[in-house]
mmCIF file of C-alpha atoms in Angstrom:
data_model
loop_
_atom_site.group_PDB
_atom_site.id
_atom_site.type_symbol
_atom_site.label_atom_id
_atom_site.label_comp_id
_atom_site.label_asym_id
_atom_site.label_seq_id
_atom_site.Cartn_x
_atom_site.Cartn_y
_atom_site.Cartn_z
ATOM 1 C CA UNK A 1 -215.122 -6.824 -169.078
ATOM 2 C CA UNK A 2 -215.723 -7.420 -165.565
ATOM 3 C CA UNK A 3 -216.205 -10.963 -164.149
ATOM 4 C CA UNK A 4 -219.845 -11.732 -163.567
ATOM 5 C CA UNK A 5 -220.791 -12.078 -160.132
ATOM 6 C CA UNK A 6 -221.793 -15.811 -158.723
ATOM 7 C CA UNK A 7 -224.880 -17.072 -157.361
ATOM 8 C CA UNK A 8 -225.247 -20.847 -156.184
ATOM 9 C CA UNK A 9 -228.573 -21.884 -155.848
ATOM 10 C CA UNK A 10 -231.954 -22.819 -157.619
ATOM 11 C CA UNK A 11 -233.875 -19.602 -158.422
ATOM 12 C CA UNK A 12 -237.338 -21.229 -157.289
ATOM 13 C CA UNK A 13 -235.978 -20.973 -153.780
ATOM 14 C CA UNK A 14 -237.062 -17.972 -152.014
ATOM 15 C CA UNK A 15 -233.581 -16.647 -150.589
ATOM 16 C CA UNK A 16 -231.661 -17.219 -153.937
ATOM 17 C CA UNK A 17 -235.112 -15.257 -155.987
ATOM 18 C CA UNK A 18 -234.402 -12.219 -153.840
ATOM 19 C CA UNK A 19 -230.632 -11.986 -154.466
ATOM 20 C CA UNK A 20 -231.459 -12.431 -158.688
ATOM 21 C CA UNK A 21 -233.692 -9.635 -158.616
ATOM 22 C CA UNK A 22 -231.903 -7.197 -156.601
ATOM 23 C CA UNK A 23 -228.941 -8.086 -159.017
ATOM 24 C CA UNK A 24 -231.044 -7.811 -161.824
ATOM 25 C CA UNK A 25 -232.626 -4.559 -160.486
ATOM 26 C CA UNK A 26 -228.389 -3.005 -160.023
ATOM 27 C CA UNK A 27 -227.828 -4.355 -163.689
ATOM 28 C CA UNK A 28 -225.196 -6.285 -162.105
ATOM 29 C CA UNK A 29 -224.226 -9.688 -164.777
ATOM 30 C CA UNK A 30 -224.038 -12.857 -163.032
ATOM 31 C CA UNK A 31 -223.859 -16.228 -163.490
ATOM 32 C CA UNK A 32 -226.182 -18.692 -162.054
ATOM 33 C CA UNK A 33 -224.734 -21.863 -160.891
ATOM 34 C CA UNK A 34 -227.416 -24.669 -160.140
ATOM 35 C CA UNK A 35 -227.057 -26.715 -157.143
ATOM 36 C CA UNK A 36 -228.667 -29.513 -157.017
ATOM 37 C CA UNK A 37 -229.983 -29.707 -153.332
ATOM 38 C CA UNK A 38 -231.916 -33.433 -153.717
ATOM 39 C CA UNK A 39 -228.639 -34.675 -154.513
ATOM 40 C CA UNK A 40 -227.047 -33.122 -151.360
ATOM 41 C CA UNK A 41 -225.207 -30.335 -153.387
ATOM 42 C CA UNK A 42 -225.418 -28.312 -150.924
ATOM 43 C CA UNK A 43 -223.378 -30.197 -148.260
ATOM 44 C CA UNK A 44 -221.090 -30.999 -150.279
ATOM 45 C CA UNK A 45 -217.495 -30.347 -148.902
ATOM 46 C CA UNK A 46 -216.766 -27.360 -152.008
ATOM 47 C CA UNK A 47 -219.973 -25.956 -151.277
ATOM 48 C CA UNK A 48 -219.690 -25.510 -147.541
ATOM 49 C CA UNK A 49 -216.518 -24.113 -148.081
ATOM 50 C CA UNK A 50 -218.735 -20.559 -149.760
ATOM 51 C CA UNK A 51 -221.425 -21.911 -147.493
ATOM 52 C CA UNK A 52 -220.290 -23.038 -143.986
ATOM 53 C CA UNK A 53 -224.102 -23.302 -143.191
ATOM 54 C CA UNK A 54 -224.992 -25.431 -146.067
ATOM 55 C CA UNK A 55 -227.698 -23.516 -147.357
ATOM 56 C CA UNK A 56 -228.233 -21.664 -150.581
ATOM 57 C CA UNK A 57 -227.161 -19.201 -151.868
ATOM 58 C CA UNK A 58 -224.008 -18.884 -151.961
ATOM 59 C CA UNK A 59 -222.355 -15.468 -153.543
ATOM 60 C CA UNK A 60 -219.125 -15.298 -154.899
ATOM 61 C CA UNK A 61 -217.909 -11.366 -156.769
ATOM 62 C CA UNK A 62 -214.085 -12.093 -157.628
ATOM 63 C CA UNK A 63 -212.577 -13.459 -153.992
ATOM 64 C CA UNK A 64 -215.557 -12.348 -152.057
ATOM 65 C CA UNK A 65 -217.713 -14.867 -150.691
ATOM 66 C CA UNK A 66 -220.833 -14.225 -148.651
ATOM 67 C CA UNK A 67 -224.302 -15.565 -147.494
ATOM 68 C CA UNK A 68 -227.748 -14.887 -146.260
ATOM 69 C CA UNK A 69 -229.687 -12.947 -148.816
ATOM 70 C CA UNK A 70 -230.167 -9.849 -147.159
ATOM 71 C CA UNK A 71 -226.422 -9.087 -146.455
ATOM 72 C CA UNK A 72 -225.741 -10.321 -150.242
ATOM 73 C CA UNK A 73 -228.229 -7.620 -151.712
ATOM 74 C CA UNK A 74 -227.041 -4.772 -149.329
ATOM 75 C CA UNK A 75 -223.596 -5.646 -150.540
ATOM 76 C CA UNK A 76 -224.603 -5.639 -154.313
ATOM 77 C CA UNK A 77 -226.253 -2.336 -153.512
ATOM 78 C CA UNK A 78 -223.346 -0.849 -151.836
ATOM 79 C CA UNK A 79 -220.661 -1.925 -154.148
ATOM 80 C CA UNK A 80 -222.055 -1.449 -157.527
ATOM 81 C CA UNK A 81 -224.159 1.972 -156.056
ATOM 82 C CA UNK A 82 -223.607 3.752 -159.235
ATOM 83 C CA UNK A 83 -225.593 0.984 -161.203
ATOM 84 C CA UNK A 84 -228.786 0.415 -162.180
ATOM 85 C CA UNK A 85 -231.307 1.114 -159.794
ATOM 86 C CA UNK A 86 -229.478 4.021 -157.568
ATOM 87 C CA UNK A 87 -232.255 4.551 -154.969
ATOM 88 C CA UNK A 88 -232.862 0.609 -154.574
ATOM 89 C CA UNK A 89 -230.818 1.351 -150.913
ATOM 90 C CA UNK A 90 -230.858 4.971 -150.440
ATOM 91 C CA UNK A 91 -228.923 7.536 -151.255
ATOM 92 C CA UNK A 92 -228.663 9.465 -147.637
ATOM 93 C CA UNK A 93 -228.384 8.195 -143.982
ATOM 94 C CA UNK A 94 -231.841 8.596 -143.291
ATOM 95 C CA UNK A 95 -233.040 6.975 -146.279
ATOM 96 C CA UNK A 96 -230.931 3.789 -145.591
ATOM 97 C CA UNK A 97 -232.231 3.819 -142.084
ATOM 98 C CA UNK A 98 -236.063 4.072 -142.979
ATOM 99 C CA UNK A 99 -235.081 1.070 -145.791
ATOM 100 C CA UNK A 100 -232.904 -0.810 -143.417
ATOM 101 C CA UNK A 101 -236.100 -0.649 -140.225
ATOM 102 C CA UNK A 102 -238.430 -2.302 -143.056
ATOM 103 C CA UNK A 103 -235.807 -4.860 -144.444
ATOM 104 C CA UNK A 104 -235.394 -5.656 -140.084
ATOM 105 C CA UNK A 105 -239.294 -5.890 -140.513
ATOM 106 C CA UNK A 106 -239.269 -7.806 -143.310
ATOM 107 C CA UNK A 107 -237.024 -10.703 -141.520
ATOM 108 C CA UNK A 108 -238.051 -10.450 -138.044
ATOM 109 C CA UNK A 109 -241.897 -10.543 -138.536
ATOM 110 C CA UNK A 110 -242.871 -11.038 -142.121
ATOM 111 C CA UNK A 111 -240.433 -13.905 -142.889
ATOM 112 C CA UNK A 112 -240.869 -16.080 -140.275
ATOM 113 C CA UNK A 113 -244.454 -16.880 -140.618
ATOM 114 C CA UNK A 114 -244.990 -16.653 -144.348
ATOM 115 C CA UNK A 115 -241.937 -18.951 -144.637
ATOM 116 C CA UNK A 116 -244.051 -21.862 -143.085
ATOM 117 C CA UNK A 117 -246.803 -20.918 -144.908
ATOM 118 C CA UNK A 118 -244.783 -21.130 -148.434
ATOM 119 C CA UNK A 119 -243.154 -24.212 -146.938
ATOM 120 C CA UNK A 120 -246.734 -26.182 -145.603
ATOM 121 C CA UNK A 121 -248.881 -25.347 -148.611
ATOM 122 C CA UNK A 122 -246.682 -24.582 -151.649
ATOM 123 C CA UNK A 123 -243.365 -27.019 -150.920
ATOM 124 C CA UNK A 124 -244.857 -29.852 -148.728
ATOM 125 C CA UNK A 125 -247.478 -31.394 -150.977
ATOM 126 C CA UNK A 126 -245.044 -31.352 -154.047
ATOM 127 C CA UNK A 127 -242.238 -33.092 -151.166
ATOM 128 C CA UNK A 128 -245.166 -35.611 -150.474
ATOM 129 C CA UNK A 129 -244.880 -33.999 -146.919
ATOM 130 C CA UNK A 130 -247.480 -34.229 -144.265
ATOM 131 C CA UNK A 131 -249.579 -30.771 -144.082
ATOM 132 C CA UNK A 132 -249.512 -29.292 -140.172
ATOM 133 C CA UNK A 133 -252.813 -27.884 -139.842
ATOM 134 C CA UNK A 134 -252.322 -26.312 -136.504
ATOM 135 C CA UNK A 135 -249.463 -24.547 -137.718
ATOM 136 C CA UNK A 136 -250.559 -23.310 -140.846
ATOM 137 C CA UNK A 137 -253.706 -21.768 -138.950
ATOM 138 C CA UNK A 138 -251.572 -20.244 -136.314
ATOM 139 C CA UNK A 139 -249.199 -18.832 -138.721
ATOM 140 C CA UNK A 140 -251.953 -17.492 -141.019
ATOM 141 C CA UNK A 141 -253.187 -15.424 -138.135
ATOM 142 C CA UNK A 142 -249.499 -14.128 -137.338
ATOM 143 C CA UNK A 143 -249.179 -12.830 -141.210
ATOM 144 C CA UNK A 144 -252.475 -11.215 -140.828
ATOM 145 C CA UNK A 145 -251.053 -9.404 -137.879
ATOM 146 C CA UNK A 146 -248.312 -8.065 -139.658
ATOM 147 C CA UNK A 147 -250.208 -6.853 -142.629
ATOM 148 C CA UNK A 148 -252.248 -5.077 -140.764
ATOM 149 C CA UNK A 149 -249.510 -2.928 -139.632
ATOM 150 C CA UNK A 150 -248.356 -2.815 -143.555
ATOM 151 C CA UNK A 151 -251.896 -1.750 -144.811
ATOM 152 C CA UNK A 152 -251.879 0.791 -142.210
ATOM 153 C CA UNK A 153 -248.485 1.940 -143.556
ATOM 154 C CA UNK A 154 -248.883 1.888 -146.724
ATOM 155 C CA UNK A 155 -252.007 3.788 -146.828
ATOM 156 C CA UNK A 156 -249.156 6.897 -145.742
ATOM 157 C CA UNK A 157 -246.638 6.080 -148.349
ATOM 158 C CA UNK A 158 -246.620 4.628 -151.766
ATOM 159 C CA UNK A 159 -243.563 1.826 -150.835
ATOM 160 C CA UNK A 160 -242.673 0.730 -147.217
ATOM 161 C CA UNK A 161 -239.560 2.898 -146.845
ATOM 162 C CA UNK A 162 -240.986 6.126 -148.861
ATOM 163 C CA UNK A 163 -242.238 6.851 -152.180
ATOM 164 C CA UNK A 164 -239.573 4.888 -153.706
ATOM 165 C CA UNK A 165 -239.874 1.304 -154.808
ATOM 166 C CA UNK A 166 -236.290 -0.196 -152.491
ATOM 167 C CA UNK A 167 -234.728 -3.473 -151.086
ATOM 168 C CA UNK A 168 -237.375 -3.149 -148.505
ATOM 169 C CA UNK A 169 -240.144 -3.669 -150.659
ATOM 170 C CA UNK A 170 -238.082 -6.372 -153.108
ATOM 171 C CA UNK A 171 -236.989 -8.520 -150.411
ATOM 172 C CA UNK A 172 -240.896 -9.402 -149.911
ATOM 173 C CA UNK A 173 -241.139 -10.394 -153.347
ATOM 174 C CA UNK A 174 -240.504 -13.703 -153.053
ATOM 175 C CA UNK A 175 -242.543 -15.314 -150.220
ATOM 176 C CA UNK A 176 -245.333 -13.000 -151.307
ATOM 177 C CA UNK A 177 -245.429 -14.242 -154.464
ATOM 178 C CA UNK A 178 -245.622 -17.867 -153.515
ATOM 179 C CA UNK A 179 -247.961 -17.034 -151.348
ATOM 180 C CA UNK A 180 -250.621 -15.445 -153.912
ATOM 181 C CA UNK A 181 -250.041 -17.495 -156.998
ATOM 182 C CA UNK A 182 -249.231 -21.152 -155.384
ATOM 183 C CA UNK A 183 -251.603 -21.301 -152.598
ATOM 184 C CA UNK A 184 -254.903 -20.242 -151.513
ATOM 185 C CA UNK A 185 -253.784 -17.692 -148.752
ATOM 186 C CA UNK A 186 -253.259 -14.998 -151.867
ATOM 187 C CA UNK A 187 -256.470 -12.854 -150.021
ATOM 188 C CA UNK A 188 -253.858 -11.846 -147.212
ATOM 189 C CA UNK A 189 -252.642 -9.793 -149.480
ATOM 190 C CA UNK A 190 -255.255 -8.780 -152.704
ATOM 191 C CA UNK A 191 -258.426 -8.304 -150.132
ATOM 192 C CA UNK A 192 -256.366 -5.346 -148.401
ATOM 193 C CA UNK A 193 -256.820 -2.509 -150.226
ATOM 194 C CA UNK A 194 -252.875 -1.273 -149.686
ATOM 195 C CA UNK A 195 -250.983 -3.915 -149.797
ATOM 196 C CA UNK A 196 -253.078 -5.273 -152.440
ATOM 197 C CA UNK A 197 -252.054 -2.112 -154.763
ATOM 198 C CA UNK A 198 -248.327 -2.255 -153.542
ATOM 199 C CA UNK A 199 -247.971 -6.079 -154.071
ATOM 200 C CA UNK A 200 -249.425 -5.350 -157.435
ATOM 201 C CA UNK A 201 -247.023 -2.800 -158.233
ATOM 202 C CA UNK A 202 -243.737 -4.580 -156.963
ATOM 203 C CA UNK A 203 -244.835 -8.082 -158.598
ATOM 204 C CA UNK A 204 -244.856 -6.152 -161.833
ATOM 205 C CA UNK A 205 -241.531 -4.782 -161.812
ATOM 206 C CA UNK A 206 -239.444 -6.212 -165.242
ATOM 207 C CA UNK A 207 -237.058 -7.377 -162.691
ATOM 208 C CA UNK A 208 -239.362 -9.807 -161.046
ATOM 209 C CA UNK A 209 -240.675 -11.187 -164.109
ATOM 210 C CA UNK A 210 -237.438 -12.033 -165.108
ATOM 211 C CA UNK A 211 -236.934 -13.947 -162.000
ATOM 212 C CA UNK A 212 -240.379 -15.529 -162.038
ATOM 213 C CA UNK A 213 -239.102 -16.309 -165.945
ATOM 214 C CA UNK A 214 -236.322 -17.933 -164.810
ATOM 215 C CA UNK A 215 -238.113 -19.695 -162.203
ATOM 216 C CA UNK A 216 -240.511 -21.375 -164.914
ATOM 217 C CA UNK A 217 -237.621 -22.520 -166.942
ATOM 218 C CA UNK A 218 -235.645 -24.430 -163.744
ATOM 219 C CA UNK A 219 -238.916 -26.004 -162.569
#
């Protein structure tokens, strides 16, 4: 019996969500390790020793560590290709490449402003933080920008990368879904009539429910 893989981290954060459900997607066991980031957990001397940045999560498979969600699930995808999910990174150069462009999209121009949005209107009012208007508005109209250029795309293929639901597509999972179900900017995404039916689609995968299950359960 192999040793189940290690993720540190609570699964309503956004970067440890997308790590769970690629693993869950690969049929990959793991064991979920809570960290308990009020406390300071996560700067904890042990912790920044998986974690030198003192963020979550942190993966451990055997004597592998690694961080930052995106290289995690490529890893997962790589090492345990044969299971689960086969196609969730490709299966040929060219496939990888059109996956890998939208992952780069997803983290260079979808992340960055849907991250303050989850962060200003989901996060800060439960933190008792003070909303930024200004920003919110200005990052609102940056998302819309980049969905634009998704609607457009995925008018010409059924998934970002191709016809095949991939990391490219899961790795927006979890902003997106704070985004439509814990704030009132959810119309970014259900007014378009493409990313409305793809966001649709991907939220309704059995491996994001799980997630979103275990979500409900930490909270």
């Amino acid at each position: 019996m192999a040793t189940p893989v290690k993720v540190h981290g609570p699964p309503l954060s956004t970067a440890v969500s997308r790590v769970l459900a690629c693993l869950i997607e690969k049929d990959v066991q793991f064991q979920l390790i809570p960290v308990n980031m009020s406390k300071g957990e996560h700067k904890s001397p042990d912790f920044l020793k998986i974690q030198p940045f003192g963020q979550v999560p942190a993966f451990q498979d055997e004597s592998t560590s690694l961080f930052e969600s995106r290289a995690i699930c490529r890893y997962v995808c790589e090492k345990y290709a044969e299971k689960g999910n086969k196609g969730l990174y490709g299966s040929n150069p060219l496939a990888k490449a059109s996956i890998d462009q939208w992952l780069e999209a997803e983290g260079q121009s979808f992340n960055p402003p849907s991250s303050v949005l989850v962060f200003q209107l989901a996060f800060a009012p439960r933190m008792k933080i003070k909303q930024d208007q200004s920003l919110i508005n200005q990052n609102h109209d940056k998302l819309a920008k980049v969905l634009e250029v998704y609607e457009k795309r995925l008018g010409e293929s059924r998934f970002l990368a191709g016809d095949e639901f991939s990391l490219a597509d899961l790795s927006h999972l979890p902003n997106t879904h704070y985004l439509v179900n814990a704030t009132d900017r959810g119309e970014l995404f259900t007014s378009k009539k493409n990313v409305g039916r793809w966001w649709a689609e991907i939220s309704s995968r059995d491996s994001w429910k799980k997630v979103v299950d275990m979500q409900k359960h930490s909270s």
